[in-house]
Coordinates of C-alpha atoms and ligand atoms in Angstrom, one line a residue:
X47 CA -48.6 -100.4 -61.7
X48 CA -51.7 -97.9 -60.9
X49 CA -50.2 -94.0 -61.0
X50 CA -52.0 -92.5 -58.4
X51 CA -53.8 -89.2 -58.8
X52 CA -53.6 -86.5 -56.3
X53 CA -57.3 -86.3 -55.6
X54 CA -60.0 -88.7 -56.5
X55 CA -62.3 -87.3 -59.3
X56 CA -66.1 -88.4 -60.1
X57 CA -67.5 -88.0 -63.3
X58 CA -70.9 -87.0 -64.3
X59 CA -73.2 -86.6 -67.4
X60 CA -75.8 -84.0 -67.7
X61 CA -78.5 -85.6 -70.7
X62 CA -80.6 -83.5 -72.6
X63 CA -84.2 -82.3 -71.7
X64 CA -87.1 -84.4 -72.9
X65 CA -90.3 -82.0 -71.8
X66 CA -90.0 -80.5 -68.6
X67 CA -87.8 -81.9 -66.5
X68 CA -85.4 -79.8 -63.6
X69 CA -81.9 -79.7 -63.9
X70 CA -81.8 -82.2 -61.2
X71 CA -83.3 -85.0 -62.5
X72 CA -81.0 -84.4 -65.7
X73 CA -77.8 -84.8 -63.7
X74 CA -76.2 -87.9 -62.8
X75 CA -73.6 -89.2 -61.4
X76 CA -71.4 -92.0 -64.1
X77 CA -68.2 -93.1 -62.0
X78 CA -65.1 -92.3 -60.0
X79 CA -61.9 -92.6 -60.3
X80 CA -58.4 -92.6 -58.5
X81 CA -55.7 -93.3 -61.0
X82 CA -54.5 -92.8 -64.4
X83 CA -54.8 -95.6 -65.7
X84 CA -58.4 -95.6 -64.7
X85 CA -58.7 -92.1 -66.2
X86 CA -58.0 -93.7 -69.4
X87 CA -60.1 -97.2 -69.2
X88 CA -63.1 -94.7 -68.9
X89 CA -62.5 -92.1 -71.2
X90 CA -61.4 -95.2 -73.7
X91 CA -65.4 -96.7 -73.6
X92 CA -67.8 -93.3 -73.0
X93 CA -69.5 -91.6 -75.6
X94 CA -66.6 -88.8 -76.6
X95 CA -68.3 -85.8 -76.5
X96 CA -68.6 -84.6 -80.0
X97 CA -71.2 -87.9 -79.9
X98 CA -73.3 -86.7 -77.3
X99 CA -77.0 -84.6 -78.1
X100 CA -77.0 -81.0 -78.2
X101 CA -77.9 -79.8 -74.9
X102 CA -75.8 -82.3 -73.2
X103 CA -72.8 -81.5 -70.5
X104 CA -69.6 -83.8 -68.4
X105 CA -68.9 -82.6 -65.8
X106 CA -65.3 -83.6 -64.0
X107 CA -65.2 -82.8 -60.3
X108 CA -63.3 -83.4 -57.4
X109 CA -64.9 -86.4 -55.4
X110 CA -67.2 -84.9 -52.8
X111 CA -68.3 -82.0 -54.9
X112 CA -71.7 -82.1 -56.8
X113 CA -71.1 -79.8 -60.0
X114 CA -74.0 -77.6 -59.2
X115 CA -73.8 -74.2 -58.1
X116 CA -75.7 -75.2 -54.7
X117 CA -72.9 -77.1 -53.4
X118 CA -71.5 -75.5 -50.4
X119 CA -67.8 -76.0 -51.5
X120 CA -69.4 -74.1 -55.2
X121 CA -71.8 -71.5 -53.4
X122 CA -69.0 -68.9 -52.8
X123 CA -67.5 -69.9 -56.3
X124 CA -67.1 -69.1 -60.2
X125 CA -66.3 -70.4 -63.1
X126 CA -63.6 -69.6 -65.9
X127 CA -65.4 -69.9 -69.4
X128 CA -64.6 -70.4 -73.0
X129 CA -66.7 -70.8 -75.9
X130 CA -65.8 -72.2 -79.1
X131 CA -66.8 -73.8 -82.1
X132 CA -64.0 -76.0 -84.3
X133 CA -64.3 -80.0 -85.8
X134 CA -64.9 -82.7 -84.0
X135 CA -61.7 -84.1 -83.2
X136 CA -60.1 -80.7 -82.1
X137 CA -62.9 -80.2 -80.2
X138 CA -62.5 -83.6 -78.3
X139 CA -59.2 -83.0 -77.7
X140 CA -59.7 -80.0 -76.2
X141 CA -62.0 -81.3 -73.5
X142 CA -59.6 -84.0 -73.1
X143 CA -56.6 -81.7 -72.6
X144 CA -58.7 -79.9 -70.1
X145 CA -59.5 -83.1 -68.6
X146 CA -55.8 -83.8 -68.2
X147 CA -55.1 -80.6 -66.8
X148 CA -57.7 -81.1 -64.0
X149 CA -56.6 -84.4 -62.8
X150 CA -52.9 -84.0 -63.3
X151 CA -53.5 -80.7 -60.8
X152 CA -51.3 -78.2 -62.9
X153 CA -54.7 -75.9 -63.4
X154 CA -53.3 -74.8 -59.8
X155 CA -50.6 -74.1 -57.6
X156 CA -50.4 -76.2 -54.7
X157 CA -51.3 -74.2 -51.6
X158 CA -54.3 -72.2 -54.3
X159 CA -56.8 -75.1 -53.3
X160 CA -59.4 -73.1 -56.1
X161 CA -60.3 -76.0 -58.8
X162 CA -63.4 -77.7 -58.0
X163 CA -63.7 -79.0 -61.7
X164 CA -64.0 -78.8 -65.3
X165 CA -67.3 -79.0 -67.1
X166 CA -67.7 -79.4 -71.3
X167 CA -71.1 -77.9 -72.3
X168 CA -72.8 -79.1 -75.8
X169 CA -74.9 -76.5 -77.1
X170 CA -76.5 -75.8 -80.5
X171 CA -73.8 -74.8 -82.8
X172 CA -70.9 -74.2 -80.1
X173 CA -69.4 -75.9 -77.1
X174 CA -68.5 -74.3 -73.4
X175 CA -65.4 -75.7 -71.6
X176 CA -65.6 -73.9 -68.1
X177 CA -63.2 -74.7 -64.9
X178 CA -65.2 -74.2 -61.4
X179 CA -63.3 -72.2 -58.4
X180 CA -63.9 -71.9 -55.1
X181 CA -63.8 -68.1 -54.7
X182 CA -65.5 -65.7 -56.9
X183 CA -63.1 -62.6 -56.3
X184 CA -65.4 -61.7 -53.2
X185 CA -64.5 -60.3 -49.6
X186 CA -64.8 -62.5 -47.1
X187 CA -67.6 -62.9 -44.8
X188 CA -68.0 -59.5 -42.3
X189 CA -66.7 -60.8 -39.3
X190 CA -64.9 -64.2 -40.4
X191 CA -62.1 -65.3 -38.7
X192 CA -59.3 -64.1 -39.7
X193 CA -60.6 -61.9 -42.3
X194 CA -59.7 -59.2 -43.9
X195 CA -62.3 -57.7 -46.1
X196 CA -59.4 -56.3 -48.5
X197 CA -56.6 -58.5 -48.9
X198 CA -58.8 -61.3 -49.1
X199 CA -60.9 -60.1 -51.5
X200 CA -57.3 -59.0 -53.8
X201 CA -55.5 -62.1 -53.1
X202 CA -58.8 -64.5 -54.2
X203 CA -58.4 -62.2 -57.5
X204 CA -54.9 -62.5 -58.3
X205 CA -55.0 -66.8 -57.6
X206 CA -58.2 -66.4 -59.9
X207 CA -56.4 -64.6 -63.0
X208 CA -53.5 -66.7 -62.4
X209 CA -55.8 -69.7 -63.0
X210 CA -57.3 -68.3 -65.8
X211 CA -54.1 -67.9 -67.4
X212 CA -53.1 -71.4 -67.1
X213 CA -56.6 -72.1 -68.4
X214 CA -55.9 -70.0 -71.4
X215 CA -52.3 -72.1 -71.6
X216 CA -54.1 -75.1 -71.4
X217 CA -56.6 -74.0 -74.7
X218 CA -53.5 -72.9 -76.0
X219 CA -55.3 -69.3 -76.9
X220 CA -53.5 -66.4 -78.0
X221 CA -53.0 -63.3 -76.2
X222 CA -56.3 -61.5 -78.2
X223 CA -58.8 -64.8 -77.0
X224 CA -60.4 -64.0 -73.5
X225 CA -62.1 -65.9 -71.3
X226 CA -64.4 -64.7 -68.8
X227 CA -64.9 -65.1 -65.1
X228 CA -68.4 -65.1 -63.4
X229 CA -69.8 -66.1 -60.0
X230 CA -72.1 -68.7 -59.5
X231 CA -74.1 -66.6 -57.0
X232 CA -74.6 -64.2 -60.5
X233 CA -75.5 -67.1 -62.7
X234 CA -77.6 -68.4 -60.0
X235 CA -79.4 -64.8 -59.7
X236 CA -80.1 -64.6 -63.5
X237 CA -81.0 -68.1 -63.6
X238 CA -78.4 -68.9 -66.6
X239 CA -74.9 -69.5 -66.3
X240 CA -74.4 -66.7 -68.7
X241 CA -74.3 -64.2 -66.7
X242 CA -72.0 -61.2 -66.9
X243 CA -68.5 -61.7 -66.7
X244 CA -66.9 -60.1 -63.4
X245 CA -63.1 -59.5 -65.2
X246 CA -61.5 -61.9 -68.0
X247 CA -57.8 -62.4 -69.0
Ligands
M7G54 P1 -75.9 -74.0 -68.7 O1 -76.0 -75.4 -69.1 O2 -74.8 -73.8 -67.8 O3 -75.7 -73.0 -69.9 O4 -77.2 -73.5 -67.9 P2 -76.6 -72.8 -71.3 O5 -77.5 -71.6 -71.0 O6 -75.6 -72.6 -72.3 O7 -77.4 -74.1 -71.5 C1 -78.5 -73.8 -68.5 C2 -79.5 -74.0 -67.4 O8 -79.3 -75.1 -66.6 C3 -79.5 -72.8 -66.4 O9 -80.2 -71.7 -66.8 C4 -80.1 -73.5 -65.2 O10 -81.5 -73.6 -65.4 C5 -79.6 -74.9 -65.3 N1 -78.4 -75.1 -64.5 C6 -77.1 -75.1 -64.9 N2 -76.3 -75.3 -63.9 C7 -74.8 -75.4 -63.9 C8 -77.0 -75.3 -62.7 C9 -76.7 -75.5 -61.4 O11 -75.6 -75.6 -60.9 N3 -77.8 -75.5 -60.5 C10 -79.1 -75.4 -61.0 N4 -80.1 -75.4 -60.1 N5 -79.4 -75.2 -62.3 C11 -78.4 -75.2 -63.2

């Protein structure tokens, strides 16, 4: 029996600069999935992360999404972040509980239609788990359909923290951790993904 999932996800590796090389020719696509079972058969024979080089990412993402800031469905988007340092085991498990989180949808409420996915950063003395979102807090376009600058702008906000709640829940963080919210169009701008946090929780 295959448990289906409720969205196809595609998984994809980000390896480690040798000389100069752009971002794009670093990222790459590894293999999609539909079902939990498959989930598992993959995550069962790929490098765990705490294996991979320094400077190394996975990305997790909805099928159809490129985990790149230039995506269309990312342009207007953020990201929830967390940095962390711990062993390697714990910090496995953490990317795989965020993992979980992701594909078993309860990052999200239903109709919120924010996650775009989950990314595990490996960096020099640290790791970055971040979960992608559609909206970035903004207003809508001047002049959208159906827009209204203000209550857009609030509700995109409130799904946001709400998210980054359940992010927090899914860490299993206490009240005194934060993690912080920034827009790709930011990172983009200061051509690093750290880039200044627009509000945290
Ligand atoms: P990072 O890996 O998110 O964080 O970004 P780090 O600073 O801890 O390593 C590192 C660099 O990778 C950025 O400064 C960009 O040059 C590049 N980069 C990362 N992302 C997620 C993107 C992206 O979505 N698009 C492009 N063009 N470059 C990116």
């Amino acid at each position: 029996v295959k448990h289906q999932l409720q969205n196809p996800w595609t998984l994809w590796f980000t390896k480690p600069p040798s000389g100069k090389q752009d971002w794009n020719e670093l990222l790459k696509e590894v293999i999609s999935f539909d079902s939990v079972e498959e989930f598992w058969g993959i995550y069962n024979n790929i490098t765990p992360a705490s294996e991979l080089a320094q400077k190394s990412d996975y990305h997790l993402f909805k099928k159809g999404v490129r985990p790149e800031w230039e995506d269309l469905q990312n342009k207007q988007g953020g990201r929830w972040a967390y940095t962390f340092k711990g062993g390697k085991n714990a910090n496995d498990d953490v990317w795989l509980h965020i993992m979980l989180a992701a594909i078993g949808e309860t990052l999200e409420e239903e109709n919120d239609n924010e996650v775009m996915g989950v990314v595990v950063n490996i960096r020099k003395g640290f790791w970055r788990v971040g979960l992608w979102t559609r909206s970035a807090g903004q207003a809508p376009k001047k002049g959208a359909a159906g827009a209204n600058q203000d209550t857009d702008k609030a509700d995109s906000k409130n799904r946001l923290e709400r998210i980054g709640k359940r992010f927090k829940a899914v860490l299993q963080l206490p009240d005194n951790e934060q993690v912080e919210f920034s827009g790709h169009a930011d990172s983009a701008h200061q051509g690093s993904s750290r880039a200044k946090a627009k509000f945290s929780v």
